[in-house]
Structures are given as structure tokens and as C-alpha cells.
XYZ file of C-alpha atoms in Angstrom:
707
model
C 123.051 -29.174 -91.301
C 123.755 -28.286 -94.501
C 121.193 -25.590 -94.533
C 118.719 -23.738 -91.748
C 115.312 -23.403 -92.244
C 114.068 -21.840 -88.860
C 112.726 -18.853 -90.654
C 111.139 -20.633 -93.533
C 109.464 -23.285 -91.360
C 106.883 -20.642 -90.218
C 105.057 -20.710 -93.338
C 104.387 -24.271 -92.907
C 101.883 -22.543 -90.358
C 99.926 -20.990 -93.580
C 96.016 -21.459 -93.598
C 93.158 -21.677 -95.972
C 93.482 -19.554 -99.170
C 96.832 -17.830 -98.039
C 100.022 -17.777 -100.551
C 103.079 -19.586 -100.004
C 105.887 -18.384 -101.755
C 109.429 -20.323 -101.390
C 111.510 -23.534 -102.487
C 110.104 -26.638 -103.681
C 111.562 -28.946 -100.738
C 109.198 -26.612 -98.185
C 106.376 -26.825 -100.374
C 106.547 -30.677 -100.232
C 106.760 -30.481 -96.334
C 103.598 -28.186 -96.340
C 101.696 -30.482 -98.700
C 102.784 -33.274 -96.350
C 100.855 -31.515 -93.337
C 97.769 -30.267 -95.543
C 97.550 -34.498 -96.022
C 97.038 -35.332 -92.586
C 100.520 -37.272 -92.455
C 101.136 -39.247 -88.986
C 104.851 -39.770 -89.447
C 107.760 -38.801 -91.174
C 111.280 -39.786 -91.600
C 113.977 -40.388 -93.832
C 117.485 -39.993 -94.265
C 119.979 -37.226 -96.113
C 121.109 -37.639 -99.767
C 121.004 -34.823 -102.056
C 119.147 -33.636 -103.958
C 116.595 -33.946 -101.032
C 118.972 -33.624 -97.927
C 116.977 -30.045 -97.306
C 113.951 -32.545 -96.500
C 115.466 -33.535 -92.807
C 116.950 -30.198 -92.784
C 113.088 -28.586 -92.506
C 111.396 -31.523 -90.629
C 114.093 -31.263 -87.685
C 113.596 -27.063 -87.981
C 109.678 -27.384 -87.797
C 109.631 -29.912 -85.067
C 107.454 -27.594 -82.806
C 104.924 -27.428 -85.635
C 104.959 -31.075 -86.281
C 104.381 -31.626 -82.853
C 101.663 -29.567 -82.469
C 99.834 -31.936 -85.168
C 101.024 -34.865 -83.267
C 103.381 -35.918 -86.083
C 105.887 -38.273 -85.378
C 109.669 -37.259 -86.880
C 112.160 -39.803 -87.371
C 115.744 -39.116 -88.539
C 116.320 -42.882 -89.769
C 119.715 -44.438 -89.395
C 119.793 -45.519 -93.135
C 117.688 -45.899 -96.286
C 116.332 -49.139 -95.299
C 115.235 -48.016 -91.753
C 113.352 -45.282 -93.512
C 111.495 -47.436 -96.100
C 110.653 -50.453 -93.127
C 109.008 -47.227 -90.911
C 106.143 -47.042 -93.703
C 105.249 -50.565 -92.584
C 103.135 -48.762 -89.635
C 100.726 -48.027 -93.351
C 100.529 -51.655 -94.364
C 98.157 -52.400 -90.845
C 96.510 -48.932 -89.787
C 95.084 -45.982 -91.478
C 97.832 -43.955 -91.227
C 99.491 -41.742 -93.846
C 103.359 -41.649 -93.714
C 106.008 -40.245 -95.872
C 109.783 -40.859 -95.856
C 112.369 -39.227 -97.856
C 115.958 -40.619 -99.633
C 118.210 -40.342 -102.158
C 117.964 -42.511 -105.465
C 119.193 -44.619 -106.819
C 121.759 -45.441 -103.846
C 119.117 -45.168 -101.444
C 116.291 -46.652 -103.207
C 119.242 -49.935 -103.563
C 119.873 -49.905 -99.327
C 116.204 -49.876 -98.953
C 115.201 -52.447 -101.293
C 114.258 -55.432 -99.028
C 112.029 -53.171 -96.880
C 110.523 -51.839 -100.072
C 109.883 -55.003 -102.186
C 107.999 -56.525 -98.982
C 106.079 -53.522 -98.466
C 104.708 -52.922 -101.950
C 103.882 -56.990 -101.976
C 101.835 -56.607 -98.600
C 100.346 -53.441 -99.781
C 98.970 -50.609 -97.750
C 96.203 -49.287 -95.909
C 97.092 -46.067 -95.200
C 98.571 -43.929 -98.021
C 102.834 -44.560 -97.981
C 104.626 -41.734 -99.950
C 108.383 -41.978 -100.528
C 109.740 -38.499 -101.828
C 112.961 -39.443 -104.101
C 115.601 -37.249 -105.087
C 116.178 -38.374 -108.268
C 120.269 -37.902 -108.597
C 120.750 -38.327 -112.127
C 122.997 -36.254 -114.668
C 125.648 -34.019 -114.575
C 125.444 -32.867 -111.346
C 124.891 -36.393 -109.587
C 127.726 -38.089 -107.402
C 125.971 -41.772 -107.317
C 126.042 -44.346 -110.159
C 123.768 -43.258 -113.227
C 120.594 -45.050 -113.028
C 116.764 -44.226 -112.688
C 114.439 -45.314 -110.187
C 111.565 -46.079 -113.244
C 113.018 -49.439 -113.033
C 112.618 -49.757 -109.031
C 108.885 -48.860 -109.453
C 108.630 -51.374 -112.247
C 110.182 -54.332 -110.871
C 108.114 -53.914 -107.543
C 104.571 -52.060 -108.656
C 105.376 -49.416 -106.844
C 103.811 -46.221 -108.641
C 106.075 -43.561 -109.841
C 104.998 -39.819 -110.056
C 107.188 -37.674 -111.807
C 105.515 -34.123 -111.226
C 105.957 -31.101 -113.654
C 108.387 -28.679 -111.988
C 105.993 -26.283 -110.798
C 105.156 -25.953 -107.332
C 101.140 -25.926 -107.229
C 101.586 -29.170 -109.614
C 104.222 -30.358 -107.173
C 101.932 -29.654 -104.075
C 98.902 -31.479 -105.950
C 100.847 -34.418 -106.471
C 102.158 -34.999 -103.110
C 98.181 -34.833 -101.784
C 97.366 -37.111 -104.880
C 99.927 -39.389 -103.961
C 98.276 -40.211 -100.873
C 95.305 -40.771 -102.487
C 96.544 -43.403 -105.292
C 98.290 -45.042 -102.506
C 95.213 -45.206 -100.709
C 92.972 -46.311 -103.623
C 95.512 -48.935 -104.582
C 96.602 -50.152 -101.575
C 100.305 -49.581 -103.019
C 103.119 -47.517 -101.816
C 103.893 -44.892 -104.147
C 107.395 -42.989 -105.015
C 107.622 -39.101 -105.959
C 110.792 -38.382 -107.626
C 112.360 -34.739 -107.639
C 115.335 -34.049 -110.014
C 117.483 -31.292 -107.918
C 116.027 -28.121 -110.151
C 112.784 -29.254 -109.104
C 113.839 -29.283 -105.743
C 114.921 -25.790 -105.681
C 112.406 -24.580 -107.706
C 110.901 -21.423 -106.527
C 107.308 -20.351 -106.700
C 103.656 -19.729 -105.014
C 100.870 -21.642 -104.402
C 97.381 -21.225 -102.562
C 97.976 -23.088 -99.470
C 95.144 -25.108 -97.242
C 94.764 -25.501 -93.610
C 97.360 -28.507 -92.062
C 95.480 -31.415 -91.208
C 95.906 -33.642 -88.027
C 95.942 -37.343 -89.243
C 93.477 -39.685 -88.180
C 96.104 -41.259 -85.843
C 98.841 -39.517 -84.288
C 101.096 -38.650 -80.956
C 97.948 -36.883 -80.217
C 95.116 -39.653 -81.085
C 96.734 -43.018 -80.415
C 95.947 -46.342 -81.462
C 94.311 -48.604 -78.639
C 94.614 -52.091 -80.361
C 96.678 -53.898 -83.124
C 95.904 -55.011 -85.976
C 96.484 -58.914 -87.379
C 95.819 -60.005 -90.821
C 97.932 -62.873 -92.356
C 97.360 -61.831 -95.654
C 99.531 -59.082 -95.100
C 102.507 -61.327 -94.198
C 104.943 -61.544 -96.635
C 105.246 -65.399 -96.555
C 104.532 -68.136 -98.626
C 101.080 -68.965 -99.485
C 99.906 -65.071 -98.938
C 102.880 -64.120 -101.092
C 101.260 -65.862 -103.905
C 97.848 -64.029 -103.351
C 99.587 -60.587 -102.955
C 101.187 -61.220 -106.436
C 97.811 -61.897 -107.880
C 96.132 -58.842 -105.943
C 98.758 -56.406 -107.205
C 97.803 -57.410 -111.097
C 94.169 -58.171 -110.528
C 93.306 -55.321 -108.194
C 95.819 -52.931 -107.602
C 97.053 -51.868 -110.792
C 93.705 -51.454 -112.237
C 92.797 -49.505 -109.491
C 95.440 -46.903 -109.920
C 95.030 -46.868 -113.737
C 91.327 -45.809 -112.832
C 92.653 -43.470 -110.107
C 94.972 -41.783 -112.721
C 92.394 -41.356 -115.332
C 89.892 -40.027 -113.148
C 91.947 -37.356 -111.251
C 93.396 -36.179 -114.553
C 96.989 -36.828 -113.062
C 98.661 -36.604 -116.205
C 98.135 -33.319 -118.431
C 97.295 -32.616 -122.143
C 98.420 -29.433 -123.455
C 96.787 -28.688 -126.579
C 98.633 -26.672 -129.658
C 97.276 -25.805 -133.158
C 100.124 -28.380 -134.914
C 97.267 -31.635 -134.297
C 99.392 -33.607 -136.838
C 102.172 -33.754 -134.197
C 103.040 -34.255 -130.801
C 105.214 -34.594 -127.746
C 105.364 -36.913 -124.878
C 107.203 -36.013 -121.923
C 107.956 -36.900 -118.132
C 106.487 -34.529 -116.037
C 109.869 -33.750 -114.726
C 111.073 -32.979 -118.569
C 108.222 -30.262 -118.917
C 110.117 -27.289 -118.147
C 112.874 -28.416 -120.905
C 110.643 -29.334 -123.381
C 108.791 -25.987 -123.288
C 111.852 -24.011 -123.432
C 113.503 -25.760 -126.388
C 109.754 -24.944 -128.227
C 109.966 -21.550 -127.217
C 113.558 -21.216 -128.628
C 112.400 -22.627 -131.886
C 109.495 -20.325 -132.008
C 106.634 -22.939 -131.351
C 105.833 -21.685 -128.000
C 105.188 -18.118 -126.258
C 106.800 -16.531 -123.239
C 103.933 -18.198 -121.143
C 104.405 -21.513 -122.280
C 101.474 -21.872 -124.598
C 102.868 -24.285 -127.345
C 101.758 -24.926 -130.837
C 102.645 -28.620 -130.747
C 100.216 -30.578 -128.223
C 102.013 -32.133 -125.339
C 101.319 -35.447 -123.340
C 102.967 -34.267 -119.785
C 103.129 -37.585 -117.819
C 102.930 -36.585 -114.139
C 102.698 -40.449 -113.357
C 105.218 -42.332 -115.127
C 104.447 -46.127 -113.853
C 101.449 -47.133 -114.310
C 101.207 -45.665 -117.526
C 97.932 -45.326 -118.720
C 97.193 -46.972 -122.444
C 93.792 -45.081 -123.113
C 95.424 -41.801 -122.633
C 98.461 -42.473 -124.900
C 96.046 -44.018 -127.686
C 94.099 -40.988 -127.500
C 96.818 -38.413 -127.778
C 98.543 -40.066 -130.465
C 95.347 -40.774 -132.729
C 95.689 -38.932 -135.838
C 98.941 -37.726 -135.190
C 101.862 -38.837 -137.956
C 104.947 -37.813 -135.572
C 105.318 -38.108 -131.725
C 108.573 -37.111 -130.069
C 109.030 -38.698 -126.823
C 111.445 -36.900 -124.177
C 112.339 -39.176 -121.757
C 115.473 -38.892 -119.712
C 118.083 -41.940 -119.556
C 118.021 -45.389 -120.158
C 116.561 -47.640 -120.912
C 113.884 -46.381 -122.662
C 110.798 -47.406 -120.823
C 108.319 -45.244 -122.037
C 109.161 -45.286 -125.594
C 109.091 -49.111 -125.742
C 106.034 -48.899 -123.916
C 104.168 -45.895 -126.311
C 105.573 -48.364 -129.196
C 104.061 -51.515 -127.840
C 100.609 -49.977 -126.671
C 100.255 -48.116 -130.319
C 100.804 -51.651 -131.646
C 98.322 -53.245 -129.597
C 95.747 -50.562 -130.597
C 96.316 -50.946 -133.865
C 97.495 -47.172 -134.419
C 100.182 -47.680 -136.705
C 100.261 -44.379 -138.590
C 102.245 -42.599 -136.250
C 105.803 -42.351 -136.208
C 107.450 -42.677 -132.598
C 110.565 -40.686 -132.303
C 112.972 -40.553 -129.068
C 116.222 -41.930 -128.383
C 116.862 -41.667 -132.412
C 117.052 -37.730 -131.984
C 117.662 -37.772 -128.541
C 120.851 -38.872 -126.474
C 120.639 -42.682 -125.041
C 121.754 -41.716 -121.481
C 122.867 -38.820 -119.704
C 120.903 -35.592 -118.180
C 118.508 -33.814 -120.866
C 119.847 -29.961 -120.221
C 118.234 -27.374 -121.883
C 120.714 -27.380 -124.523
C 120.316 -31.127 -125.154
C 116.625 -31.170 -125.293
C 116.445 -28.229 -127.820
C 118.918 -29.784 -130.025
C 116.679 -33.377 -130.222
C 113.675 -31.385 -130.334
C 115.487 -29.363 -133.188
C 116.564 -32.554 -134.906
C 112.943 -34.069 -134.772
C 111.391 -30.775 -136.286
C 113.911 -31.185 -138.959
C 112.886 -34.761 -139.453
C 108.685 -33.670 -138.872
C 108.792 -31.561 -141.587
C 108.979 -27.693 -142.896
C 105.184 -27.355 -141.924
C 106.266 -27.001 -138.353
C 109.032 -24.923 -138.022
C 112.070 -26.461 -139.653
C 113.353 -22.964 -140.318
C 113.053 -21.920 -136.910
C 114.622 -25.025 -135.833
C 117.831 -24.364 -137.813
C 118.077 -20.648 -136.389
C 117.766 -21.848 -133.006
C 120.580 -24.343 -133.544
C 122.732 -21.726 -135.217
C 122.543 -19.254 -132.303
C 123.464 -21.525 -129.924
C 126.135 -22.396 -132.181
C 127.262 -18.754 -132.161
C 126.727 -17.707 -128.365
C 129.043 -21.416 -127.458
C 131.456 -20.113 -130.268
C 131.700 -16.245 -128.653
C 132.097 -17.717 -125.369
C 134.967 -19.833 -126.756
C 136.502 -16.712 -128.149
C 136.007 -14.630 -125.090
C 137.586 -17.148 -122.480
C 140.537 -17.501 -125.113
C 141.232 -21.177 -123.655
C 139.086 -24.079 -122.441
C 137.926 -23.384 -118.510
C 140.565 -25.746 -116.576
C 138.923 -28.858 -115.209
C 138.288 -28.382 -111.565
C 137.724 -31.734 -109.768
C 136.168 -31.682 -106.780
C 138.267 -31.932 -103.339
C 138.596 -31.401 -99.828
C 137.594 -28.521 -98.114
C 140.584 -26.137 -96.964
C 141.804 -27.426 -93.719
C 139.489 -30.857 -93.914
C 140.480 -32.902 -91.174
C 140.462 -35.979 -93.679
C 143.026 -34.606 -95.883
C 146.091 -35.206 -93.223
C 145.500 -39.286 -93.294
C 146.075 -39.603 -96.906
C 148.927 -37.488 -96.596
C 150.429 -39.988 -94.172
C 149.485 -43.048 -96.327
C 151.419 -41.287 -99.168
C 154.100 -40.999 -96.675
C 154.176 -44.813 -95.951
C 154.143 -45.793 -99.493
C 157.486 -44.313 -99.476
C 158.498 -47.242 -97.396
C 156.325 -50.136 -97.739
C 155.558 -49.437 -101.627
C 151.614 -49.037 -102.993
C 148.664 -51.143 -101.183
C 145.534 -51.597 -101.864
C 142.660 -49.000 -100.346
C 139.116 -50.129 -100.111
C 137.822 -46.455 -100.207
C 134.170 -45.775 -98.979
C 131.139 -42.839 -100.004
C 131.984 -39.977 -98.455
C 134.135 -36.801 -98.634
C 137.168 -39.357 -98.105
C 136.499 -40.562 -101.726
C 138.232 -37.205 -103.140
C 141.519 -39.237 -102.271
C 140.978 -41.061 -105.391
C 141.468 -37.608 -107.300
C 145.088 -35.805 -107.277
C 147.591 -35.207 -105.384
C 146.859 -38.421 -103.685
C 145.292 -41.037 -105.990
C 144.624 -43.502 -103.286
C 141.468 -45.810 -103.058
C 140.837 -48.941 -105.584
C 137.270 -49.577 -105.222
C 133.740 -47.677 -103.775
C 131.034 -50.300 -103.258
C 128.673 -48.413 -101.279
C 128.072 -46.555 -98.291
C 129.268 -48.224 -95.581
C 130.613 -51.078 -97.458
C 134.270 -50.406 -97.609
C 135.482 -52.933 -95.208
C 132.901 -55.627 -96.594
C 134.323 -55.095 -100.229
C 137.686 -55.620 -98.758
C 137.056 -59.192 -97.495
C 137.536 -60.459 -101.035
C 141.151 -58.962 -101.619
C 142.807 -58.930 -97.807
C 143.537 -62.626 -97.681
C 144.453 -63.119 -101.294
C 147.136 -59.723 -101.249
C 150.595 -59.891 -100.323
C 150.600 -57.097 -97.616
C 147.887 -55.972 -95.452
C 145.563 -53.817 -97.391
C 143.566 -50.750 -95.248
C 139.880 -49.662 -95.458
C 138.328 -46.028 -95.244
C 135.228 -45.577 -93.631
C 133.624 -42.216 -92.414
C 131.483 -42.127 -88.930
C 128.220 -41.413 -91.052
C 129.101 -44.902 -93.030
C 129.658 -46.365 -89.670
C 126.244 -45.548 -88.480
C 124.703 -46.274 -91.937
C 125.796 -49.686 -92.190
C 129.172 -50.059 -91.949
C 128.990 -51.421 -88.259
C 126.995 -54.411 -89.136
C 128.191 -55.064 -92.737
C 131.455 -54.588 -92.189
C 132.840 -54.734 -88.733
C 130.479 -57.173 -87.419
C 131.675 -59.492 -90.623
C 135.113 -58.760 -90.009
C 135.011 -59.588 -86.562
C 132.871 -62.931 -87.288
C 135.284 -64.114 -89.774
C 138.629 -63.216 -88.235
C 139.644 -60.884 -91.038
C 143.130 -59.666 -90.697
C 142.250 -56.380 -91.662
C 143.206 -52.554 -91.179
C 140.366 -50.062 -90.854
C 140.289 -46.321 -90.779
C 137.564 -44.443 -89.473
C 137.162 -40.640 -90.366
C 135.460 -39.159 -87.041
C 134.792 -35.806 -88.537
C 131.466 -35.707 -86.319
C 128.779 -35.466 -89.199
C 127.571 -36.712 -92.333
C 129.587 -34.348 -94.386
C 128.932 -35.561 -97.593
C 125.468 -35.017 -97.523
C 125.331 -32.144 -95.565
C 126.814 -31.949 -92.237
C 123.691 -33.473 -90.931
C 124.279 -34.954 -87.082
C 125.043 -38.280 -86.648
C 124.647 -40.649 -83.390
C 128.136 -39.897 -82.310
C 127.826 -36.114 -83.327
C 129.044 -33.734 -79.893
C 126.623 -31.337 -80.414
C 123.352 -32.892 -80.845
C 119.738 -31.257 -80.260
C 117.025 -31.817 -77.681
C 115.236 -34.380 -79.558
C 118.366 -36.862 -79.759
C 120.663 -38.997 -77.717
C 123.963 -37.553 -76.961
C 125.486 -40.784 -75.447
C 126.579 -42.967 -78.375
C 130.086 -43.711 -79.117
C 132.311 -45.126 -82.142
C 134.572 -46.445 -79.434
C 132.120 -48.435 -77.302
C 130.421 -49.570 -80.271
C 133.785 -51.321 -81.423
C 134.532 -52.669 -77.948
C 130.797 -54.020 -77.929
C 131.026 -55.866 -81.179
C 134.421 -57.405 -79.964
C 137.016 -55.238 -81.544
C 140.295 -55.378 -79.488
C 143.020 -53.148 -81.325
C 141.842 -49.910 -81.676
C 143.847 -46.524 -81.367
C 142.705 -43.161 -81.809
C 144.897 -40.313 -83.362
C 144.314 -36.385 -83.524
C 144.247 -36.129 -87.401
C 146.357 -33.433 -88.224
C 149.267 -35.050 -86.357
C 150.659 -36.559 -89.594
C 153.769 -37.727 -88.078
C 151.474 -39.976 -85.298
C 149.013 -40.925 -88.010
C 151.984 -42.307 -90.285
C 153.529 -44.295 -87.194
C 149.662 -45.762 -85.990
C 149.263 -46.950 -89.983
C 152.674 -48.534 -89.773
C 152.115 -50.275 -86.371
C 148.761 -51.645 -88.180
C 150.978 -52.853 -91.036
C 153.378 -54.551 -89.352
C 151.605 -55.654 -85.994
C 151.754 -59.270 -85.090
C 148.249 -59.245 -84.125
C 146.071 -61.081 -86.606
C 142.323 -59.465 -86.440
C 140.451 -56.100 -86.989
C 142.626 -53.482 -86.572
C 140.857 -50.035 -86.135
C 142.371 -46.146 -86.267
C 139.913 -43.710 -85.338
C 141.005 -40.744 -86.822
C 139.545 -37.784 -84.917
C 139.008 -34.242 -86.122
C 135.609 -32.089 -86.169
C 134.766 -31.578 -89.563
C 136.506 -27.996 -90.485
C 134.019 -26.843 -92.565
C 131.536 -27.183 -89.570
C 133.970 -25.881 -87.372
C 134.250 -22.591 -89.040
C 130.407 -22.309 -89.054
C 130.619 -22.481 -85.598
C 133.330 -20.259 -84.492
C 133.140 -17.475 -87.291
C 130.025 -15.773 -85.474
C 131.764 -16.193 -82.303
C 134.976 -14.839 -83.653
C 132.662 -11.823 -85.395
C 130.978 -11.118 -81.822
C 134.527 -11.045 -79.793
C 135.903 -8.979 -82.342
C 132.846 -6.400 -82.304
C 133.016 -6.591 -78.470
C 136.616 -5.635 -78.357
C 137.524 -8.617 -76.982
C 141.194 -10.336 -77.480
C 141.384 -12.878 -80.605
C 144.159 -14.691 -81.519
C 143.841 -15.959 -85.399
C 146.881 -18.629 -86.544
C 148.116 -18.797 -89.766
C 150.716 -20.305 -91.426
C 152.889 -19.486 -94.096
C 156.278 -19.741 -96.450
C 159.686 -18.197 -96.506
C 160.484 -17.644 -100.091
C 163.654 -17.186 -99.259
C 164.112 -20.305 -97.754
C 161.393 -22.500 -100.061
C 163.278 -24.372 -102.906
C 160.612 -24.486 -104.866
C 160.354 -28.633 -105.299
C 156.879 -28.415 -104.361
C 156.882 -31.579 -102.521
C 154.682 -29.889 -99.608
C 151.849 -29.523 -102.602
C 151.980 -32.755 -103.666
C 151.749 -34.626 -100.108
C 149.172 -31.980 -98.703
C 146.589 -30.755 -101.844
C 145.271 -28.253 -99.485
C 143.868 -25.467 -101.801
C 145.107 -22.688 -99.771
C 148.718 -24.295 -100.229
C 149.729 -22.990 -103.920
C 152.906 -21.466 -105.800
C 153.783 -18.108 -106.781
C 156.342 -16.807 -108.911
C 159.538 -16.104 -106.752
C 160.559 -12.319 -106.089
C 164.177 -13.580 -106.229
C 165.210 -13.447 -110.039
C 167.678 -16.385 -109.662
C 164.836 -18.692 -108.777
C 163.359 -19.523 -111.780
C 160.297 -22.215 -110.229
C 157.429 -20.612 -108.285
C 157.551 -20.740 -104.731
C 155.210 -22.663 -102.476
C 152.667 -19.743 -101.109
C 150.026 -20.069 -98.370
C 147.001 -17.635 -99.505
C 144.531 -16.004 -97.371
C 142.165 -18.541 -97.058
C 144.216 -20.588 -94.707
C 142.419 -21.723 -91.834
C 145.421 -22.403 -89.696
C 144.856 -26.252 -89.541
C 148.721 -26.730 -89.739
C 148.602 -29.460 -92.205
C 151.040 -27.810 -94.156
C 153.761 -27.592 -91.475
C 153.193 -31.274 -90.283
C 153.536 -32.675 -93.581
C 156.835 -30.526 -93.913
C 158.000 -32.112 -90.840
C 157.078 -35.570 -91.292
C 158.188 -35.820 -94.865
C 161.497 -33.853 -93.648
C 160.881 -31.403 -96.683
C 163.041 -27.932 -96.214
C 161.999 -25.736 -93.091
C 160.332 -22.797 -94.941
C 156.871 -23.208 -93.302
C 156.200 -20.684 -90.471
C 153.155 -20.496 -87.773
C 152.030 -16.911 -87.034
C 149.820 -15.897 -84.336
C 147.688 -12.925 -85.496
C 146.076 -11.023 -82.280
C 143.164 -8.911 -82.331
C 142.384 -6.416 -79.856
C 145.873 -6.640 -78.318
C 146.116 -6.314 -74.221
C 149.137 -4.889 -72.312
C 150.975 -8.142 -72.304
C 150.689 -8.744 -75.859
C 152.111 -5.032 -76.920
C 155.147 -5.577 -74.114
C 155.848 -8.984 -75.785
C 155.600 -7.510 -79.211
C 157.828 -4.511 -78.181
C 160.460 -7.145 -76.557
C 160.373 -9.446 -79.608
C 160.892 -6.256 -81.981
C 163.848 -5.573 -80.018
C 165.604 -8.752 -79.818
C 165.112 -9.231 -83.454
C 166.426 -6.088 -83.888
C 169.860 -7.034 -82.490
C 169.922 -9.929 -84.273
C 169.358 -8.392 -87.531
C 172.738 -6.915 -89.796
C 173.166 -3.312 -89.900
């Protein structure tokens, strides 16, 4: 897994009046237990991958409360799991990544929102938007509006996050509507403390089982029930939600002495706004601001009365809303117009960027610009000073660096078993010319970057083969699809492989069988070799392929570049018309190193013999053409200045980060490069035989060397 919480999960046992100290994701889990949740599930994905890690590490604690834990196959399965709360008064929660995860779950969520829920249903969403994101740039807000699912965006503060989890269940039950709670990456990892409550067993759980089924046709999403459900949403659920939000004061208003101006912000943006005001001199070190702030911990539905009350009597209001479209800003303008509040001037995307992450620097610049436009009475001088200080800091940083920081695009880990596959593809391209490659979500997407530049399309997790179905019949040569084993189990088996077999597509599929969903933090999947006691350990990609009707399957040990090239060539030239699957089989190197390093350290400490394999380059033989680097791209295969003054070009060099995967030597052999690579075995705690062989080898080498 991405991270172990085996020690921290003990904090989930804290009782009434005790103090929790730790990270937000663990605090969210504690809040779920305090809320009396009956079942939890989800699918890993940044920035909420840790939720599944915590849940799996805390199975014993959850088991004591009768809470059912499910590691769902994908986000659609997680969302469908919440269907338990449609018919029964059980609280359930699932977690997954937004926006791509919400897209996968959309069918289930639409039906869930239409039918409505009896028990509280909470979705913990990782709002992966901005500079550190790995996905398409969209917001959860649009989805919440589309399906009338209420959206919580809590202020990044542990007590507030915990409070919003608890109120989220109450809001869901009060309005019979599922609720989303979005957490940005900084909120997920914020540290803090809060006073805990006793964990509460759900009304129904694995210890208090349901005894009879419930049937209510009005909750089935078929006409004519769906027409009544839509009316119920608007006439009953929405007003009930607004009423609950007002009564419980879920949104916060922070007073300030500058009553003629104000800031409206999403809850998740509150910390950035306060920091900007502090730098401008309009807030103190404890967060008390002179400018009044309306903090929207619930961004949908909005509460018109609260917005009107906050804006009344003000001449300037700034809306800090990350991303686009500007839903909150436009809604505020419409609300003020409907209530004849026309004196206030609303700013937002005119001083802040329309799109992109609202980092501290971006918010500072926008707030300062708004301060200037609002007039000197609220600190125009200090705003300009703050901007000048920021510019001076950036200028000084540039001077100290001397040159721009080199670009560091993401790439494969050292020794990654997926790199040899693309080395083989580059070698095959020399024979066949370029061919179309349908890529997929996962670590293998790094192949689209130098030195490989392989992968023409990315359409979604597990959808590489499905996306290939449109191009393959219209291309002059066979095309290739890449799919990870995580994507295979997510939905690639049905959406891609079953589709290809059913339609008799003449396709080539390479499945990266590295044993984990590596791109999300190396969580286990159905075909992982090392399963926990709660998971089945008898699921096989090969058997699944055979069962669905794939007849052409070859399994290749990934690091054998020559063998992989032959397999790809064979698939390209085969007379067989149909789906051809090559399974690239080798464990994720990062996870392998995490597994074997403690073992090696223990052996060394105990004085046991340990053999470590290393690769190197003989610089006397290396010609310096660097073909090996262009075909490998391994970070440990680099260049250095030659010690030979007659060699002007740098020579290849394997640094100490090498894990001994052997790819560099394999590439040199398969591509018929110079024989400059050597393989060495470093023996720690050698035995008698090792020492004797070392003396013999030294003697023979001495005889062969010139005097």
C-alpha cells in the first residue's frame, strides 16, 4: 500500500473528551466511526488513497463495531454500494477520486440521487484539481448541481472537517439526499487536533443484522416513479437541505471592522484567503481578519438568505472560487439581483484567474488587486507592499539559482518493469516504423514522455482497448494497446477485452502485470501475489482472459527485452485474426524494494551472506553515442565526463541508485550496442567458497594482465 497506518489507527479508539492529534484522513475515519456508520468502501485514488489504507489497517477496530469494509473494484461499484441506504436506515460512506472517479460512478450516483436515501450516504471525494493533479481539470461542483447531490467543502481545519463529516450524515438524512464531502490535497494532509467522541455502532451492522427486506416502488428509478422523484427533489429535499444548513449554521460568517467590504469563499479556500489577508496586513497571526468573510462550507446548495444578509450594506465583495465555470460568483450575482441588492459590486474572476489552482501566491495577487480596486481605505498601500515583497523574493530566488530550475517531468522508477516493454517497442519501430499505441491510465502513461514518446491517446482508466476499437480497423498496420493490471480489474476486462472479443477485433493488447495498482499507491488488486487475510488469493488474469474467450495469450518476463520484442513482432505479423494478448509479467520494482530491503538489512545485521547485483559501464569501451540511454531512460543510467582526454563526449555511467534489474545490459544486447556493460555481484559477509573463488579469479586476472 501507499502508506501503513498500523500504528496510527490506534487513535480511532479514542473516547469521549480525549484529544486526537494527526492527519485529516485519519480524522475523517474517526468521524465516520463517531457517526455510527454501518458500511464503508471505496476505490483508491489521490488525494484520498489513504482512506482505503486506513480502513484496511483498521479492520479489527471496525470489526468490533460491526462495520463492513469493502475494497471496491472501481468507483462505480463503490457508489452502487451506497444503494444500501436507499431502503434501510443505515449510514454508509465511500471514498474515491474526483473528477475521473465521479465520472466512472456517475450512473450509480444519478440513480442514488434520484431514488433518495433513508440512511445517511456520504461520498468522501478527493478534489484533485490544480498544479499537482494527475487528471483532467474539472470540478465536482458541476456534478453535484447536475444530480442535486449536496456538496460540502469544509474549511481545512480538523475540528471543522470532523464536524462536517458528522453533519454530512445528518444533512443526508434530513433531506433524503446523498452528500459529497470534497477534500483538496492540502486538506487531506493537514495536521491538527480535535476533541473526540465515543465511537458509535450503527443501528444495523454485522452485529445487528437486518431481518426483513423493504420494498417501495417509489424508490425504483423507472417511470413513473422517476417523475415523482424529480418533483420530490425540488419541492421537498432541496428546501429541507437549505433549512438544515441554515439551522445548523454549516456556513460560517467571520466578522470584521471593515463593514463596507467582504469576501465570499469556498471553505477549502479559507486558509489561502486568510494567509493573503495576513500578508497584506488585514488579518493577524491568529486568523482574525478585518475584512468580513462568508466561508461556504456547503457550496451546493447555496443559501440565498445568508448571501443576501452578508452582502447587504457592502459596496465591494470578492468571490474566491477556485476553477471554472464560476458557479458561485454567477449564483451570487443572480441572487443579489433577485433580492434587489444592487449597490454591492461583485468581483471574482476579474481579479483572479478563470482557471487553475488558487495557490497562496495566486490568491495573494488576486486579493491585493481587489484591495487596490476597492480603494485606499482598506489597505491599498499594504497590498502593494505585499506584492512588491513577493516580487522581491522571487527575484532574489532567481538570482541565487542563477538559472531556471531544469524541468523534471514524471517518469518510471529506477528498475521499473514497464520500461523494458517500451524499450522493446522502440526497437520494433526500427523495423516496422511507427505504429499507433492506445495508452491507458497508470504508470505506463509515462511512456508518452521522453525518451520513448510512445502513446497516442489516453481516454480513461481501463479504456485503452476500447478506445483502440475506432482506430484499429482504419489503420494501415496493426495497432497496440497498453493496459495495466489495475486497469484490467477496474473495468478493462469488460469495457475493453469483452468488447474486443465480442466484435472480433484484430487487436494487440499488452497487459502490464506488476501486481498492484501502482499509480494510486501500490494497493493490492485481485491478482496480487501477496493478499491480506480478508481477500481472495485465487484470482488470475490468465484465467479471466481464457474464460472470456481470448485464445492468443503469451506471458513474457518483462526484463527480457529481446523476448518481449519477439513477442510484439509475432503479434504484429501473426496470421491470427482476433485479440492477441501479451502479458508483461514482473513485480513493481518499488514495491519489491520495499519488501526485500528490510530482509536484506536483517540478513546483514545477522552476519548472513547477501549477494547484491549491480551493473556498470566500462568507460574504456563506451563510445559515448548514448543509444543505451535513449532506449532505456532509467534514472540510474546517466552520463559522466570520460577520464580519457581523447574522448570529448561524456560516457555512459550507472550510478549507485541501480537496483540491478539488468535492463541496461538487456537493451545493449537486444539493440546490438557496444559491449560496454558489465554485471557484478557484490557479496556481503562472504563464506569460505566466496573467498577462495575471489583468490582464484584474482590470480587468473593477474596472469592475463600485461606486466
